[in-house]
Short mmCIF file of N, CA and C in Angstrom, two decimals:
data_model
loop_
_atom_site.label_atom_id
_atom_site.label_comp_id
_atom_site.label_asym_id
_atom_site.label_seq_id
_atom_site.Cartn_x
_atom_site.Cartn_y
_atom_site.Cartn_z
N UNK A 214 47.55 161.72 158.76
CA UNK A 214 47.71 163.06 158.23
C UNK A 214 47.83 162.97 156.72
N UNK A 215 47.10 164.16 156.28
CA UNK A 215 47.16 164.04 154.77
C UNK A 215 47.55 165.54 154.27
N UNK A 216 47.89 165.10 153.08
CA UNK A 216 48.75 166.33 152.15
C UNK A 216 48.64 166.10 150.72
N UNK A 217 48.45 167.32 150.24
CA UNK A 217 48.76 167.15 148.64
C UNK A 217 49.82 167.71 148.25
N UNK A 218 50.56 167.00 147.26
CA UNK A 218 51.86 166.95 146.67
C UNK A 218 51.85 167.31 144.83
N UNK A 219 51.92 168.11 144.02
CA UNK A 219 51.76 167.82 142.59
C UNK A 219 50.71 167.46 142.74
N UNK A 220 49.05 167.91 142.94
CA UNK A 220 47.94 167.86 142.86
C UNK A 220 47.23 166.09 143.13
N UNK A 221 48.19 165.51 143.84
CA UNK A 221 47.63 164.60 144.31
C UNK A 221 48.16 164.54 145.82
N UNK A 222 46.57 163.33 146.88
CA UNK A 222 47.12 163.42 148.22
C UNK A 222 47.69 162.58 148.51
N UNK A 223 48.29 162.50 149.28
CA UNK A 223 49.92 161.95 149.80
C UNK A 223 49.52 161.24 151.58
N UNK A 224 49.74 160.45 151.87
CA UNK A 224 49.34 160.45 153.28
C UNK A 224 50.68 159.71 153.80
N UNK A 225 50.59 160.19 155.15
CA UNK A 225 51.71 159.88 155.79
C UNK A 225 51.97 158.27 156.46
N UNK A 226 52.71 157.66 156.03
CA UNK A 226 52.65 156.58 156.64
C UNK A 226 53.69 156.45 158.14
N UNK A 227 52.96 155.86 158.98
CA UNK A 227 53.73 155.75 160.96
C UNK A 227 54.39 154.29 160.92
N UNK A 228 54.11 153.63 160.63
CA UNK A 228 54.51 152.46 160.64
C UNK A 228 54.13 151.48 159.55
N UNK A 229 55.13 150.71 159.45
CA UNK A 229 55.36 149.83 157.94
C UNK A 229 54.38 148.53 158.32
N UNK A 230 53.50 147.52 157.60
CA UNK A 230 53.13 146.43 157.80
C UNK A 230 54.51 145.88 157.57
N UNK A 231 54.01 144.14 158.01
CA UNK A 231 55.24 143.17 157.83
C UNK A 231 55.08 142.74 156.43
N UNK A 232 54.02 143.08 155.90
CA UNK A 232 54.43 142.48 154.55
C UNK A 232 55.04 143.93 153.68
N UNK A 233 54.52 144.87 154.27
CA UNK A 233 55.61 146.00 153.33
C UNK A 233 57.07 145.33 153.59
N UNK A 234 57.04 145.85 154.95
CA UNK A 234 58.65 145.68 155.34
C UNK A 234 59.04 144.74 154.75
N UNK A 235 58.38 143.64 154.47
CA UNK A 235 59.42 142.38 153.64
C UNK A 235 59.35 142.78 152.16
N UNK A 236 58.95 143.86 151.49
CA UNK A 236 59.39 144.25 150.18
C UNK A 236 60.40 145.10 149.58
N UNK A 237 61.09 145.99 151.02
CA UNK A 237 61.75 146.98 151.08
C UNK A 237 63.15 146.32 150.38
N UNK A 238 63.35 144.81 150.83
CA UNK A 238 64.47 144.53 149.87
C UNK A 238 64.37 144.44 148.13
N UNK A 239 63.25 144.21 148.23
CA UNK A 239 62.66 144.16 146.44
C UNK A 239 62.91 145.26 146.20
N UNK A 240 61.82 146.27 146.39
CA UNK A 240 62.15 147.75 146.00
C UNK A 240 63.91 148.07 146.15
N UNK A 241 64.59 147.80 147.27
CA UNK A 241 65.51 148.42 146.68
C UNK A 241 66.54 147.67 145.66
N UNK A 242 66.31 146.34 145.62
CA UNK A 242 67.33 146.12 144.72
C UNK A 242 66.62 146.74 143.32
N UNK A 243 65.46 147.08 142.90
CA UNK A 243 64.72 147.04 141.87
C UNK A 243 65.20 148.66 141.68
N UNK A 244 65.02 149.49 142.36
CA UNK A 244 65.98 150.72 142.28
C UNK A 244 67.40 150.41 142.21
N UNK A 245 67.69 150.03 142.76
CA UNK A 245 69.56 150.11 142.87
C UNK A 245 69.89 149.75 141.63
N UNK A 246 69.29 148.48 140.28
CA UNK A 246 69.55 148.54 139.43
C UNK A 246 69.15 149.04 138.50
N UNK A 247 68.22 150.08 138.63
CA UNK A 247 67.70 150.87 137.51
C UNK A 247 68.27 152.25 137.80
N UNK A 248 69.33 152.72 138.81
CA UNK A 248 70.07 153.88 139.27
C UNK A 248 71.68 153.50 138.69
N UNK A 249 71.61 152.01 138.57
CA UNK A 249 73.04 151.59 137.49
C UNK A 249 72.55 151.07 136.50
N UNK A 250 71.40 151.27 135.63
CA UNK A 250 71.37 150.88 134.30
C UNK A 250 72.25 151.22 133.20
N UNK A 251 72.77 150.86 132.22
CA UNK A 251 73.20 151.71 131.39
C UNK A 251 72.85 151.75 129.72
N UNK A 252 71.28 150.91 129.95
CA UNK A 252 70.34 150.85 129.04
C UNK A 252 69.52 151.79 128.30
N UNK A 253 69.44 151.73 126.81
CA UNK A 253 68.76 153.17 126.81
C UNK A 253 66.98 153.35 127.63
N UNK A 254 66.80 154.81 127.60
CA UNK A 254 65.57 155.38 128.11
C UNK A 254 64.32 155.22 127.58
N UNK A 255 63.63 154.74 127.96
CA UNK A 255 62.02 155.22 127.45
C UNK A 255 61.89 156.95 127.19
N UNK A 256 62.39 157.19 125.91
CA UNK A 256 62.73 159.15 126.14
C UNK A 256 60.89 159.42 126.22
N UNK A 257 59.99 158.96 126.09
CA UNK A 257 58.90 159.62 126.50
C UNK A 257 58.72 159.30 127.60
N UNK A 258 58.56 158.43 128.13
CA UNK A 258 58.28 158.66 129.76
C UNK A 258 59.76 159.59 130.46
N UNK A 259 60.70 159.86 130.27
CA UNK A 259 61.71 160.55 130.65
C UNK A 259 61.28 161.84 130.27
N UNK A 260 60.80 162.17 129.35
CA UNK A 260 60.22 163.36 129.24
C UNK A 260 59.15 163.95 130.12
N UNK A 261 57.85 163.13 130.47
CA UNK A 261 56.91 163.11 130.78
C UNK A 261 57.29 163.39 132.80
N UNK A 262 58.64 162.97 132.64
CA UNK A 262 58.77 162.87 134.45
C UNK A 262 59.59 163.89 134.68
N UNK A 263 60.49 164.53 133.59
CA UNK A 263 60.92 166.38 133.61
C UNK A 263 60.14 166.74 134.06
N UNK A 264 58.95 166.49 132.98
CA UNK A 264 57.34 167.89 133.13
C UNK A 264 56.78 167.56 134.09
N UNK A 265 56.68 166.83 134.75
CA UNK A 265 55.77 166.29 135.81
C UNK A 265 56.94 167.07 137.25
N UNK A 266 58.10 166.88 137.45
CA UNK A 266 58.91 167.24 138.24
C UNK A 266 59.04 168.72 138.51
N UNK A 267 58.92 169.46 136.98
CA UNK A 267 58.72 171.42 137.16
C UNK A 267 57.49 171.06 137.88
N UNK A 268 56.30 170.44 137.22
CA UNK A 268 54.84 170.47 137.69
C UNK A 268 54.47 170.71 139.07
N UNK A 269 55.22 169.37 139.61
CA UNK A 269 55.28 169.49 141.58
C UNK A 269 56.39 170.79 142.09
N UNK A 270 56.96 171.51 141.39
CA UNK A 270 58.23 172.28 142.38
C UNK A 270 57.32 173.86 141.51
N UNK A 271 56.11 174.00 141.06
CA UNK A 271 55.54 174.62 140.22
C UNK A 271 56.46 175.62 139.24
N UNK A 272 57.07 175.00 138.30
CA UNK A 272 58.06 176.03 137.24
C UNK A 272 57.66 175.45 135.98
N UNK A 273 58.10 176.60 134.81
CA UNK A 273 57.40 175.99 133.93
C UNK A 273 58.28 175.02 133.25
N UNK A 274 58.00 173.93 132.60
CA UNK A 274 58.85 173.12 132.25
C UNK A 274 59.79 173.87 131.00
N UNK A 275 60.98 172.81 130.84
CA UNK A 275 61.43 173.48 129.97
C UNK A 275 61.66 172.38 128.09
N UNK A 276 61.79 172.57 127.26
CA UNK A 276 61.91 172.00 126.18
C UNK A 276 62.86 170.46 126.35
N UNK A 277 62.21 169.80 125.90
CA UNK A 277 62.72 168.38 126.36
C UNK A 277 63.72 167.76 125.29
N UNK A 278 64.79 167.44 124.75
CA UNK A 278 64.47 166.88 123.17
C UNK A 278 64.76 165.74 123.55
N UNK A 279 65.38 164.75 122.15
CA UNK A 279 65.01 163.61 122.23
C UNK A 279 66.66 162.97 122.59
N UNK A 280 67.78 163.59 123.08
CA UNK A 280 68.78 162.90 123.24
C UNK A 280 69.14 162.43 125.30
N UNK A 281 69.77 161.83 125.26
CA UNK A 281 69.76 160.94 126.79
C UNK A 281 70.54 162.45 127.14
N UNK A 282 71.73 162.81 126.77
CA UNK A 282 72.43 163.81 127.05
C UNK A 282 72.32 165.03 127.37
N UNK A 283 70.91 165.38 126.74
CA UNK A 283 70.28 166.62 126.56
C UNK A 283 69.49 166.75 127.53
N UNK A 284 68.63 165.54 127.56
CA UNK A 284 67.50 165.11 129.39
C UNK A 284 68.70 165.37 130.49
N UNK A 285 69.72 165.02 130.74
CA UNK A 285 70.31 165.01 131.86
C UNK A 285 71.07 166.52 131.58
N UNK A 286 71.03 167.13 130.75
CA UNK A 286 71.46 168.71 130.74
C UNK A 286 70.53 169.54 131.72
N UNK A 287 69.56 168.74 130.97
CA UNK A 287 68.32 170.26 131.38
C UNK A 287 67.88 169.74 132.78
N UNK A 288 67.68 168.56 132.96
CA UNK A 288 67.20 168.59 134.35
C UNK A 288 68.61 168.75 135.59
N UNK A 289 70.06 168.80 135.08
CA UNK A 289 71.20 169.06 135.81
C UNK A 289 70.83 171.28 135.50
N UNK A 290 70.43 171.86 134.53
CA UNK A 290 70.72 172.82 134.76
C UNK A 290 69.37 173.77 135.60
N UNK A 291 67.99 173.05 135.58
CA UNK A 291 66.95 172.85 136.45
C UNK A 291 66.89 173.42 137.89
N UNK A 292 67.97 171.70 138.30
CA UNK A 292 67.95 171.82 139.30
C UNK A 292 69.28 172.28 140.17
N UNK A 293 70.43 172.76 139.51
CA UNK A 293 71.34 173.19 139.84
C UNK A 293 72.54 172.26 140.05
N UNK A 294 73.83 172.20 139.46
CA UNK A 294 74.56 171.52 140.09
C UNK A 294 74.92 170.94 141.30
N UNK A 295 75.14 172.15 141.69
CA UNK A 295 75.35 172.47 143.16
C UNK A 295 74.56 171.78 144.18
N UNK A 296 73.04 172.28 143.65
CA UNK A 296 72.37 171.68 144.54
C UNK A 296 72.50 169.73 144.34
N UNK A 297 72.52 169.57 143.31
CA UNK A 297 72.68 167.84 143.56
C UNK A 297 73.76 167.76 143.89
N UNK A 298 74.62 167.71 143.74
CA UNK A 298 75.97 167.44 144.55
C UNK A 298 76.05 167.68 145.92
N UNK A 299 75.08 168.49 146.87
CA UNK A 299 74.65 168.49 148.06
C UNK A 299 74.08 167.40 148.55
N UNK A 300 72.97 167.18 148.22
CA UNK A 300 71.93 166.38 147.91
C UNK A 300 72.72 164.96 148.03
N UNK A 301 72.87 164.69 147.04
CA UNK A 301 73.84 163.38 147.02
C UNK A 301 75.41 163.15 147.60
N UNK A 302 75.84 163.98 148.49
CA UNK A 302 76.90 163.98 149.56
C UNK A 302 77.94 163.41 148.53
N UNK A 303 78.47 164.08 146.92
CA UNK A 303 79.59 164.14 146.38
C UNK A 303 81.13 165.08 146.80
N UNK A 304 81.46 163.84 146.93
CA UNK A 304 83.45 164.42 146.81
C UNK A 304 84.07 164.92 146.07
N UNK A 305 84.75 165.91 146.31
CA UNK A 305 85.78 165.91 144.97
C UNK A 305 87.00 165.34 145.56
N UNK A 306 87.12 164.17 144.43
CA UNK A 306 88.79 163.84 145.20
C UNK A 306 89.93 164.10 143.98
N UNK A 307 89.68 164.94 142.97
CA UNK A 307 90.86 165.50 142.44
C UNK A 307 89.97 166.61 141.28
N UNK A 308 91.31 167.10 140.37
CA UNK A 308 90.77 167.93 139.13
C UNK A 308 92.00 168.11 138.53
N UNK A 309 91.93 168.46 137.39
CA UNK A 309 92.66 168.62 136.51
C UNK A 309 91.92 169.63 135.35
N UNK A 310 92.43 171.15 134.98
CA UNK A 310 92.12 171.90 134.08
C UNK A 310 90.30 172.15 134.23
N UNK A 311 89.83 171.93 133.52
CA UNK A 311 88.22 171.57 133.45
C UNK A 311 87.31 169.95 133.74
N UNK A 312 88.62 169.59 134.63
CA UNK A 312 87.86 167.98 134.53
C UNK A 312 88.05 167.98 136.17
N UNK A 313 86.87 167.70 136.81
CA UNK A 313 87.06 167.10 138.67
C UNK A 313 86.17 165.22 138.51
N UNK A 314 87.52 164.76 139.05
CA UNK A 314 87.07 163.42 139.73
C UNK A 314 86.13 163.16 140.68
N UNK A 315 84.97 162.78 140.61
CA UNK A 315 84.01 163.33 141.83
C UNK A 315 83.87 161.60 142.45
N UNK A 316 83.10 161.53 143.70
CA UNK A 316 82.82 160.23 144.59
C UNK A 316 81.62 160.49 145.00
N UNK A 317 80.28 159.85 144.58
CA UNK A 317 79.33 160.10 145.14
C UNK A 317 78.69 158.52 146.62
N UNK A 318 78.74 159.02 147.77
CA UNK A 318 78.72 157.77 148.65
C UNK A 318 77.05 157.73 148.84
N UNK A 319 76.92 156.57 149.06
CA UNK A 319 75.53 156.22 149.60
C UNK A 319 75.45 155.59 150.84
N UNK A 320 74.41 155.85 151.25
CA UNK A 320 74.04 155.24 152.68
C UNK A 320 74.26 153.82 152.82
N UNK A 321 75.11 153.67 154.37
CA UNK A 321 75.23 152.45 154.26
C UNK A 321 75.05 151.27 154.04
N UNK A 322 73.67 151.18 153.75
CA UNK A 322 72.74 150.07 153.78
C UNK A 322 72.05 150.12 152.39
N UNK A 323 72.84 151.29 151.33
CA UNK A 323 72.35 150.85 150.19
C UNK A 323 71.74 149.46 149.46
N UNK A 324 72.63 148.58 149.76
CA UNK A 324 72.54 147.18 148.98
C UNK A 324 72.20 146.08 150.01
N UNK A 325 71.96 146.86 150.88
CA UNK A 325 70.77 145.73 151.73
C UNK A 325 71.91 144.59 152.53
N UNK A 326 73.26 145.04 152.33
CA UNK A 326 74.14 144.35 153.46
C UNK A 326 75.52 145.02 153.79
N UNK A 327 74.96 146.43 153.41
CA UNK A 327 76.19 147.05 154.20
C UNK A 327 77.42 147.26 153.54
N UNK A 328 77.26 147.02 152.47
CA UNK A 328 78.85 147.03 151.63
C UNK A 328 78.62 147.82 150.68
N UNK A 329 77.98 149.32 150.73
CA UNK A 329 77.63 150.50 149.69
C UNK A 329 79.21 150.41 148.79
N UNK A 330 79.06 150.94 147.85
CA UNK A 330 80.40 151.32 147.14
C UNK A 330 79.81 152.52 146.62
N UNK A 331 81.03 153.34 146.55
CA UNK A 331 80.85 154.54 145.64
C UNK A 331 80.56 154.78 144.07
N UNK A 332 80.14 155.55 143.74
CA UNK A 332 80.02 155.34 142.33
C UNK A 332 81.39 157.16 142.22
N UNK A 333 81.88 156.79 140.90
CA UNK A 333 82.95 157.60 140.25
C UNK A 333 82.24 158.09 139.37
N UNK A 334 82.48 159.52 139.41
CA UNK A 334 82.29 159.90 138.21
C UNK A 334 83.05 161.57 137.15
N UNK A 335 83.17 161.52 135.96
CA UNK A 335 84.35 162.64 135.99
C UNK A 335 83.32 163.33 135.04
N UNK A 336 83.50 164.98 136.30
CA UNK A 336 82.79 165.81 135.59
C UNK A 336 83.71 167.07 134.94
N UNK A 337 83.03 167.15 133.36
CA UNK A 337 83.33 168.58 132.50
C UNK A 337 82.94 169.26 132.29
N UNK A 338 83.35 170.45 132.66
CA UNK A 338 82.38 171.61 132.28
C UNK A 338 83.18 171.86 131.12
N UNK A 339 82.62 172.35 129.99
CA UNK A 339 83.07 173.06 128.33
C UNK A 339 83.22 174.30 128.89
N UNK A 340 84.56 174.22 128.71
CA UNK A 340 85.11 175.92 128.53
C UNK A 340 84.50 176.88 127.86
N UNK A 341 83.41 176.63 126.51
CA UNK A 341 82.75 177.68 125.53
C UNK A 341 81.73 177.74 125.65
N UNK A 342 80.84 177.03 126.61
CA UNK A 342 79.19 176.88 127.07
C UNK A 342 79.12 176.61 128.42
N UNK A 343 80.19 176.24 129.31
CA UNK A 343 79.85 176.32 130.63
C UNK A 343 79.00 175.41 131.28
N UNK A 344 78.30 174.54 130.29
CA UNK A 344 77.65 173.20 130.37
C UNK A 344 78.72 172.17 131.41
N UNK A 345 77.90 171.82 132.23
CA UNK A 345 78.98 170.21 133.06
C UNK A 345 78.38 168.76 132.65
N UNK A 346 79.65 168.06 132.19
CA UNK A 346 78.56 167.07 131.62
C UNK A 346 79.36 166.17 132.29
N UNK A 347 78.62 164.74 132.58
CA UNK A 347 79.62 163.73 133.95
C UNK A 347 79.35 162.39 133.20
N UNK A 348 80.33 161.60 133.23
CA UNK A 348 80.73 160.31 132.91
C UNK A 348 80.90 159.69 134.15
N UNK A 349 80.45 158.22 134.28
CA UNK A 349 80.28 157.26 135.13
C UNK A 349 81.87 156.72 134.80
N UNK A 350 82.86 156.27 135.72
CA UNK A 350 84.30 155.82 135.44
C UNK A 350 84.36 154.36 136.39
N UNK A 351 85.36 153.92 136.57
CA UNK A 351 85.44 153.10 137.52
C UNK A 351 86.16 153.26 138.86
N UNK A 352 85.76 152.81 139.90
CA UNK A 352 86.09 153.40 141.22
C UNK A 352 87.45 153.10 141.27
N UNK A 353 88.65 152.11 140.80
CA UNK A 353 89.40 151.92 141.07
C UNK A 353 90.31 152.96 140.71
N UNK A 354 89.96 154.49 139.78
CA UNK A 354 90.40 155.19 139.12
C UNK A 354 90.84 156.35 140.70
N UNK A 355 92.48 157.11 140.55
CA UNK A 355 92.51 157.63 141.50
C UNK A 355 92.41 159.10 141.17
N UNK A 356 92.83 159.71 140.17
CA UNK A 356 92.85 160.71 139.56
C UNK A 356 92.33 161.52 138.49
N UNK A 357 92.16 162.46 138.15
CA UNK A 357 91.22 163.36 137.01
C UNK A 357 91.63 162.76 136.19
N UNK A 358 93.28 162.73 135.88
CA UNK A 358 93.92 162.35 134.70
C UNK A 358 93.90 161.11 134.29
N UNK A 359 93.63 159.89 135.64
CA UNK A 359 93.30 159.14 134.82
C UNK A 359 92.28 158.15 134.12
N UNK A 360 91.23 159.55 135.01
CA UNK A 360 89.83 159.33 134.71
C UNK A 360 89.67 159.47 133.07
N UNK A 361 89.95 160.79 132.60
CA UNK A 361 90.11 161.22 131.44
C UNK A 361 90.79 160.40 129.96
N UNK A 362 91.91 160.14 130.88
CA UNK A 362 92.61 158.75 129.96
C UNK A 362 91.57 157.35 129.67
N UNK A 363 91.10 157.21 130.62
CA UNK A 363 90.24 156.31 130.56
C UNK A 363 88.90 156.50 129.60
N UNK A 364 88.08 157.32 129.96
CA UNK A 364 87.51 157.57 128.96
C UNK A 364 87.60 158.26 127.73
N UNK A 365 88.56 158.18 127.24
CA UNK A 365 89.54 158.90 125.73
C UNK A 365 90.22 157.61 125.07
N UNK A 366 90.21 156.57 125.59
CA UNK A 366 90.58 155.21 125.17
C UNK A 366 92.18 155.41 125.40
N UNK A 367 92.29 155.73 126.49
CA UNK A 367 94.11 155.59 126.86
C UNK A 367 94.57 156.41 126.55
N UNK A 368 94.15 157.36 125.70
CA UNK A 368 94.91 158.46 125.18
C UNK A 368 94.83 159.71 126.55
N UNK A 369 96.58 159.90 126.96
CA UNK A 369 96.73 160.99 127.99
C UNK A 369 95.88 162.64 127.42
N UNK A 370 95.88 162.90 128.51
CA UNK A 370 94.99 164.30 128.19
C UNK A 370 95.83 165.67 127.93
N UNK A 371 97.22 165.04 128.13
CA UNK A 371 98.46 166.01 127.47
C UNK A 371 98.47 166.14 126.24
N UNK A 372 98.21 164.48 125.25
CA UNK A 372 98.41 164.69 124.22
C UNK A 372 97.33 165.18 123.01
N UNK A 373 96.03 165.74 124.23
CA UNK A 373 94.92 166.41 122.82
C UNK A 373 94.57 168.00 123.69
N UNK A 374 94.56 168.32 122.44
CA UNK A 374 93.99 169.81 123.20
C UNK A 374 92.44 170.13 122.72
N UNK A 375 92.22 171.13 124.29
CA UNK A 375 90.69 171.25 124.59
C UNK A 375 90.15 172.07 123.27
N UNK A 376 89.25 171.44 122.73
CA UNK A 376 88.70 172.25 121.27
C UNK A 376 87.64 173.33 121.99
N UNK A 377 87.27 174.03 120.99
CA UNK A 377 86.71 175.40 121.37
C UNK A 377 85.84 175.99 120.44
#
């Protein structure tokens, strides 16, 4: 069976050869570490896969610029918070003021032996733009607060106030 997808055809695959199937561990470790990179972007091909992404869901793209921060704005305000946080079966396991501690889990077999770990991450929305913007933390972290501390360099979140 065939289909077109974003103006190209797509065909369905029923069953894997044995030499696919023996690449599925390649591919995924080859994803799994480019989903924890924390290297900068090729910002033109990151651009190029925004526009290509409105392209297939047919919307018109929207203005790209050139910061890592700004790419993950527009394609978080795109495609909806909400909806990725569905999508990716995120927790909230705390909050504090404008800051929630989130847990995003992956399928068990993420890492190809069963021992997925969660990834942490603490999201802000700006009180004066309504923008949510999310920091990667470390899982051992139990709380908003001391997610926040953590990424503020130790400094408690009592002792600065939210600018505006």
């Amino acid at each position: 069976m065939s289909h077109k997808v974003g103006g190209m055809s797509q065909t369905k695959v029923k069953k894997l050869t044995p030499e696919q199937a023996a690449l599925i561990p390649v591919y995924r470790e080859k994803w799994r570490a480019r989903s924890l990179s924390t290297g900068p972007i090729n910002r033109s091909q990151a651009a190029e896969t925004v526009k290509s992404a409105y392209a297939i869901i047919g919307k018109k793209s929207p203005e790209v610029k050139e910061q890592n921060a700004e790419i993950r704005r527009v394609l978080i305000q795109g495609i909806t918070y909400d909806r990725i946080c569905q999508e990716l079966a995120v927790t909230e396991l705390d909050s504090w003021q404008e800051y929630t501690l989130l847990s995003i889990e992956f399928d068990d077999d993420f890492d190809g032996v069963g021992n997925a770990k969660p990834v942490y991450l603490l999201k802000m929305t700006c009180p004066s733009t309504g923008h949510i913007h999310a920091l990667r933390v470390p899982p051992e972290i139990e709380s908003a607060k001391e997610a926040i501390r953590w990424v503020n360099w130790d400094i408690d979140p009592e002792e600065f106030s939210v600018q505006t």
